[in-house]
Amino acid sequence: MTRSNPPSGLWKPTHLERLYYGPSSVHDNLVSCLPSSSSKAFIITGSSLATKTPLIQQVEKLLTSKHHAGTFSNIKQHAPVAQLDEATDAVQKDSSIDTIISIGGGSPIDSAKAISYRTHEKSNKYLYHIAIPTTLSAAECTMGAGYTAADGKKTGVGGPELVPNVIIYDAKFALETPQRLWLSTAIRSLDHAVELLYHPKAAEAPAKSLVLSAIEGLFTYLPKSKAEPKNEDYITRLQLASFNSLFPIGLDMGGGLGLSHAMGYALGSPYGIPHGITSCISLAGVVRLKAENPEDAAQVARALPYIGQSKSGDDKKDALKVADAIEKLVKDLGLESRLKDYNVGSDQVSVVAKTATKSESGPLYDGVAKIVESKL
């Protein structure tokens, strides 16, 4: 989108067919979401959900033997390629499977997308994808599928066909999510929303309208959810805020979101830091860097009324207020994190800065290095 007055631009929606939300929405709608009465579905999830909660067994029971073709429950954080290979092999052994159901956070959802991509390479058909998120990472909203290669670096595949066909946000499924994971992935959603505000290709409508709504929802309901983690109203409103933070990306943007996300990838899989935590580490600092650019500062400043503060008219000052509010929210949620807790020392500052900026010097490199140093 070209930033102008009046605005002009383009937004291309994804092929998402249905979005269900609310407590018990999986129980009420899952089977009717299958593409046919004879569909066979394969479940992709992680070991914690499969062994420490009743959720996977509940879904298997809903599907019954008529629709349940199997379950792979060993997807790990950052979706290592070894487990992705295992899951792909399991799916491709049964040609009757036409549907994949991802249950969990970003790793199972991205793995399901990657399996669909690989299935298409082999059989020229994509799998129908039903995503049941249990975190607020919003991986279900995009056409990209990230996973970790054998060398520990993040890689991935993408394409419009990889966007899930159905998303079901069920507050009862999110009840099983550990609070730190729930809250930190919400900061990941805040990261999406803020970076879309200043993304040069983000459409004014509906993208920026929705991400401003997401920012308001996250700032409003995160403290309430921390105080009352079993409140299904707060859970549902945060799920919808998460959706609003990233679904507006649509199909026309391409590439990455922004610098905070680039830092997240540089810090995430190489050092075993969850992506929600990487956003807690990077976002406020990146917003402070963006405040130095008048165009970016003007976009960030738009968020101020949505977090309960008044704009002063000075975009730089207002953008810095947004950065301060993000930092305070992270602290109030108990998510303040140090890189030393993940064995990231000062010798890694240049490595992270180089990976995030794809450069070895310059103002951007220096700015990222300063953020990393401040979080050691």
XYZ file of C-alpha atoms in Angstrom:
376
model
C 0.000 0.000 0.000
C 1.203 3.496 -0.787
C 0.885 5.769 2.219
C -0.993 8.800 1.028
C -3.836 11.106 1.891
C -6.428 9.942 0.965
C -5.232 6.339 1.365
C -5.210 3.834 -1.461
C -4.255 0.189 -1.491
C -5.164 -3.452 -1.996
C -6.063 -6.312 0.329
C -6.318 -9.921 -0.847
C -8.192 -12.232 1.553
C -7.175 -15.821 2.156
C -9.366 -18.851 1.443
C -10.403 -19.230 5.094
C -13.921 -20.678 4.938
C -15.027 -20.652 8.557
C -13.998 -19.135 11.877
C -15.718 -20.604 14.924
C -15.152 -19.181 18.381
C -16.475 -19.647 21.875
C -16.460 -22.342 24.570
C -17.290 -25.857 23.276
C -16.983 -24.764 19.633
C -14.833 -27.826 18.860
C -17.464 -30.194 20.250
C -20.252 -28.379 18.434
C -18.653 -27.866 15.018
C -15.635 -30.068 14.315
C -17.305 -32.944 12.489
C -19.448 -30.619 10.370
C -16.243 -28.884 9.228
C -14.890 -31.982 7.493
C -14.911 -31.565 3.713
C -17.060 -34.666 3.118
C -19.080 -37.295 4.951
C -16.368 -39.852 4.220
C -13.345 -37.685 5.137
C -10.395 -39.198 6.969
C -8.542 -36.821 9.283
C -5.045 -37.031 10.759
C -4.245 -35.123 13.968
C -0.950 -33.231 14.437
C -0.089 -32.110 17.972
C 2.568 -32.039 20.679
C 3.311 -34.552 23.413
C 2.165 -32.326 26.297
C -1.345 -31.926 24.913
C -1.516 -35.631 24.122
C -0.223 -36.924 27.466
C -1.060 -34.234 30.021
C -4.531 -33.142 28.882
C -7.702 -34.903 27.702
C -7.988 -32.712 24.596
C -6.589 -35.074 21.964
C -8.660 -37.995 23.188
C -11.732 -35.752 23.077
C -11.073 -34.902 19.427
C -10.399 -38.533 18.541
C -13.702 -39.488 20.187
C -15.556 -36.789 18.244
C -14.114 -38.032 14.966
C -14.821 -41.707 15.785
C -13.173 -44.479 13.809
C -15.138 -43.329 10.765
C -13.113 -40.125 10.425
C -9.987 -40.592 12.574
C -7.063 -41.866 10.515
C -4.319 -41.396 13.097
C -2.520 -39.030 15.470
C 1.075 -37.803 15.553
C 1.856 -36.280 18.935
C 5.575 -35.595 18.901
C 5.838 -32.117 17.353
C 8.362 -30.139 19.401
C 9.067 -26.437 19.891
C 10.144 -24.677 16.671
C 9.021 -27.773 14.685
C 12.326 -29.655 14.168
C 12.518 -31.218 10.722
C 13.139 -34.737 12.099
C 9.673 -34.881 13.688
C 8.166 -33.183 10.650
C 9.620 -35.954 8.478
C 8.117 -38.609 10.754
C 4.695 -37.000 10.699
C 4.783 -36.554 6.919
C 5.636 -40.236 6.445
C 2.743 -41.245 8.703
C 0.270 -39.156 6.696
C 1.528 -40.248 3.306
C 1.189 -43.949 4.143
C -2.606 -43.599 3.998
C -3.934 -42.254 0.695
C -7.463 -41.967 2.128
C -6.441 -39.017 4.345
C -7.851 -35.771 2.966
C -7.845 -33.651 6.155
C -5.271 -32.628 8.701
C -6.244 -31.264 12.128
C -3.609 -29.257 13.983
C -4.076 -28.837 17.735
C -1.727 -26.638 19.764
C 0.508 -23.660 19.173
C 2.573 -22.470 16.256
C 4.700 -25.593 15.899
C 1.864 -28.105 15.293
C -0.008 -25.619 13.094
C 3.051 -24.830 10.971
C 3.922 -28.531 10.817
C 0.452 -29.307 9.492
C 0.915 -26.670 6.786
C 4.300 -28.126 5.840
C 2.846 -31.646 5.686
C 0.119 -30.385 3.353
C 2.787 -28.750 1.186
C 4.797 -31.978 1.021
C 1.687 -34.029 0.293
C 0.933 -31.758 -2.642
C 4.463 -32.249 -3.950
C 3.927 -36.016 -3.924
C 0.265 -36.375 -4.921
C -0.674 -32.967 -6.372
C -3.308 -32.422 -3.661
C -3.312 -30.213 -0.582
C -4.844 -31.439 2.652
C -7.911 -29.711 4.048
C -6.636 -28.051 7.229
C -8.644 -27.489 10.404
C -6.655 -25.560 13.017
C -7.527 -25.674 16.724
C -5.115 -23.208 18.387
C -4.340 -23.452 22.111
C -1.986 -20.452 22.237
C -2.119 -16.881 20.912
C 0.732 -17.124 18.399
C -1.717 -16.747 15.445
C 0.160 -19.183 13.186
C -3.271 -20.279 11.924
C -3.679 -16.924 10.166
C -0.838 -17.143 7.650
C 0.234 -19.023 4.554
C 3.777 -19.566 5.843
C 5.030 -22.692 7.582
C 8.227 -22.303 9.571
C 10.271 -25.193 10.866
C 13.810 -25.847 12.066
C 16.293 -27.427 9.665
C 18.864 -29.999 10.737
C 21.482 -27.258 11.198
C 19.244 -25.493 13.751
C 18.295 -22.611 11.487
C 14.705 -21.603 10.828
C 13.442 -22.332 7.331
C 10.056 -22.924 5.810
C 7.631 -23.136 2.928
C 4.667 -21.020 1.934
C 1.803 -20.472 -0.444
C -1.841 -19.363 -0.428
C -3.009 -22.980 -0.312
C -1.368 -23.493 3.088
C -3.718 -21.166 4.973
C -6.015 -23.327 7.137
C -9.523 -23.769 5.731
C -11.137 -23.674 9.174
C -10.087 -22.111 12.495
C -11.800 -23.101 15.732
C -11.051 -20.971 18.805
C -12.381 -22.937 21.771
C -11.819 -21.372 25.198
C -12.083 -24.794 26.850
C -9.061 -25.996 24.881
C -7.088 -22.911 25.919
C -7.836 -23.670 29.589
C -5.156 -26.359 29.377
C -2.423 -23.963 28.217
C 0.217 -23.047 30.843
C -0.221 -19.393 31.806
C 3.304 -18.276 30.896
C 2.895 -19.766 27.413
C -0.555 -18.212 27.042
C 0.569 -14.730 28.085
C 3.864 -14.739 26.174
C 2.237 -15.841 22.910
C -0.173 -12.939 23.398
C 2.851 -10.639 23.290
C 3.727 -12.394 20.030
C 0.299 -11.320 18.754
C 0.980 -7.784 19.953
C 4.232 -7.985 17.980
C 2.256 -8.912 14.832
C -0.166 -6.045 15.326
C 2.453 -3.364 15.969
C 4.652 -4.462 13.081
C 1.682 -4.463 10.713
C 0.991 -0.855 11.707
C 4.278 0.295 10.211
C 4.621 -2.323 7.480
C 4.902 -0.441 4.159
C 2.570 -2.870 2.368
C -0.122 -3.232 5.029
C -3.522 -2.167 3.731
C -5.345 0.589 5.586
C -8.545 -1.462 5.377
C -9.073 -3.917 6.847
C -5.539 -4.523 8.122
C -4.803 -1.442 10.192
C -8.350 -1.177 11.523
C -8.156 -4.771 12.725
C -4.682 -4.549 14.236
C -5.637 -1.438 16.195
C -8.584 -3.429 17.533
C -6.166 -6.261 18.366
C -3.884 -3.894 20.283
C -6.837 -2.598 22.282
C -8.041 -6.131 23.050
C -4.622 -7.374 24.120
C -3.938 -4.430 26.433
C -7.451 -4.682 27.897
C -7.774 -8.413 28.467
C -4.233 -9.627 29.144
C -4.069 -8.206 32.691
C -7.584 -9.543 33.325
C -6.649 -12.983 32.001
C -3.569 -13.067 34.191
C -5.741 -12.290 37.226
C -8.462 -14.780 36.216
C -6.818 -17.408 33.985
C -9.921 -19.628 33.836
C -12.273 -16.847 32.695
C -13.563 -18.097 29.339
C -14.812 -14.665 28.290
C -11.314 -13.186 28.608
C -9.826 -16.208 26.835
C -12.198 -15.863 23.894
C -11.621 -12.119 23.568
C -7.862 -12.691 23.524
C -8.268 -15.380 20.868
C -10.171 -12.922 18.687
C -7.548 -10.228 19.320
C -4.884 -12.721 18.252
C -6.824 -13.399 15.043
C -7.151 -9.667 14.366
C -3.408 -9.225 14.880
C -2.356 -11.346 11.915
C -5.250 -12.451 9.696
C -5.223 -8.978 8.060
C -1.836 -9.835 6.524
C -3.838 -11.461 3.711
C -2.048 -12.713 0.605
C -0.619 -9.550 -0.899
C 2.186 -8.594 1.485
C 4.829 -11.277 1.126
C 8.114 -11.405 3.003
C 8.540 -10.956 6.726
C 6.651 -8.674 9.067
C 9.394 -6.458 10.456
C 12.505 -6.056 12.556
C 11.096 -7.463 15.798
C 10.114 -10.649 13.981
C 13.535 -10.821 12.334
C 15.070 -10.623 15.805
C 12.655 -13.311 16.959
C 13.885 -15.717 14.300
C 17.502 -14.858 15.100
C 16.927 -15.567 18.809
C 14.337 -18.349 18.617
C 15.393 -21.717 17.267
C 19.184 -21.071 17.403
C 19.018 -20.569 21.192
C 15.861 -22.490 22.064
C 13.919 -19.370 23.091
C 10.125 -19.603 22.635
C 8.838 -17.098 20.084
C 6.504 -15.507 22.599
C 9.491 -14.740 24.811
C 11.530 -13.384 21.896
C 8.787 -10.800 21.354
C 8.926 -9.884 25.042
C 12.637 -9.272 24.562
C 12.604 -7.410 21.244
C 9.360 -5.512 20.667
C 9.669 -2.446 22.923
C 13.255 -1.845 21.801
C 12.329 -2.115 18.136
C 9.455 0.351 18.603
C 11.950 2.798 20.109
C 14.090 2.424 16.994
C 11.036 2.992 14.798
C 10.244 6.169 16.732
C 13.348 7.719 15.159
C 11.769 7.479 11.698
C 8.971 10.067 11.261
C 6.843 7.881 8.974
C 7.075 4.830 11.222
C 6.579 6.936 14.344
C 3.338 8.337 12.922
C 2.013 4.827 12.384
C 3.007 3.567 15.835
C 1.521 6.674 17.462
C -1.897 5.645 16.126
C -1.946 2.894 18.773
C -1.800 5.287 21.732
C -5.574 5.917 22.129
C -6.157 2.139 21.916
C -4.039 1.550 25.002
C -5.826 4.191 27.052
C -3.532 7.167 26.508
C -3.999 10.497 24.759
C -1.917 11.568 21.787
C 0.204 14.677 22.216
C 0.575 15.394 18.512
C 4.313 14.734 18.625
C 4.605 11.404 16.797
C 8.044 10.552 18.125
C 7.052 11.173 21.743
C 3.803 9.252 21.244
C 5.604 6.289 19.646
C 8.010 6.216 22.585
C 4.985 6.167 24.926
C 3.749 3.079 23.063
C 7.158 1.455 23.573
C 7.019 2.275 27.295
C 3.509 0.818 27.532
C 4.627 -2.409 25.843
C 7.562 -2.702 28.233
C 5.275 -2.109 31.225
C 2.738 -4.674 30.001
C 5.456 -7.301 29.615
C 6.711 -6.538 33.127
C 3.223 -6.523 34.674
C 2.526 -9.928 33.121
C 5.667 -11.337 34.737
C 7.297 -11.932 31.347
C 10.405 -9.757 31.647
C 13.185 -11.977 30.310
C 16.952 -11.895 30.099
C 19.004 -13.567 27.409
C 21.437 -14.927 29.982
C 18.599 -17.161 31.184
C 18.880 -18.897 27.815
C 22.691 -19.030 27.855
C 23.044 -16.186 25.359
C 26.216 -14.281 26.248
C 27.825 -11.082 25.026
C 29.762 -13.075 22.420
C 26.457 -13.675 20.607
C 25.455 -10.012 20.223
C 27.101 -9.644 16.823
C 25.740 -13.017 15.676
C 22.151 -12.056 16.506
C 22.498 -8.566 15.034
C 23.983 -9.934 11.811
C 21.273 -12.587 11.444
C 18.441 -10.173 12.181
C 19.633 -7.341 9.928
C 21.500 -9.345 7.266
C 24.342 -6.859 7.613
C 27.573 -6.529 9.550
C 27.495 -2.806 10.275
C 25.400 0.314 9.961
C 22.718 2.100 12.013
C 20.224 -0.794 11.934
C 22.885 -3.317 12.955
C 23.986 -1.010 15.779
C 20.396 -0.524 16.942
C 19.717 -4.267 17.126
C 23.040 -4.904 18.853
C 22.093 -2.296 21.464
C 18.731 -3.999 22.099
C 20.402 -7.387 22.495
C 23.045 -5.969 24.839
C 20.327 -4.386 26.992
C 18.664 -7.783 27.425
C 21.728 -9.830 28.405
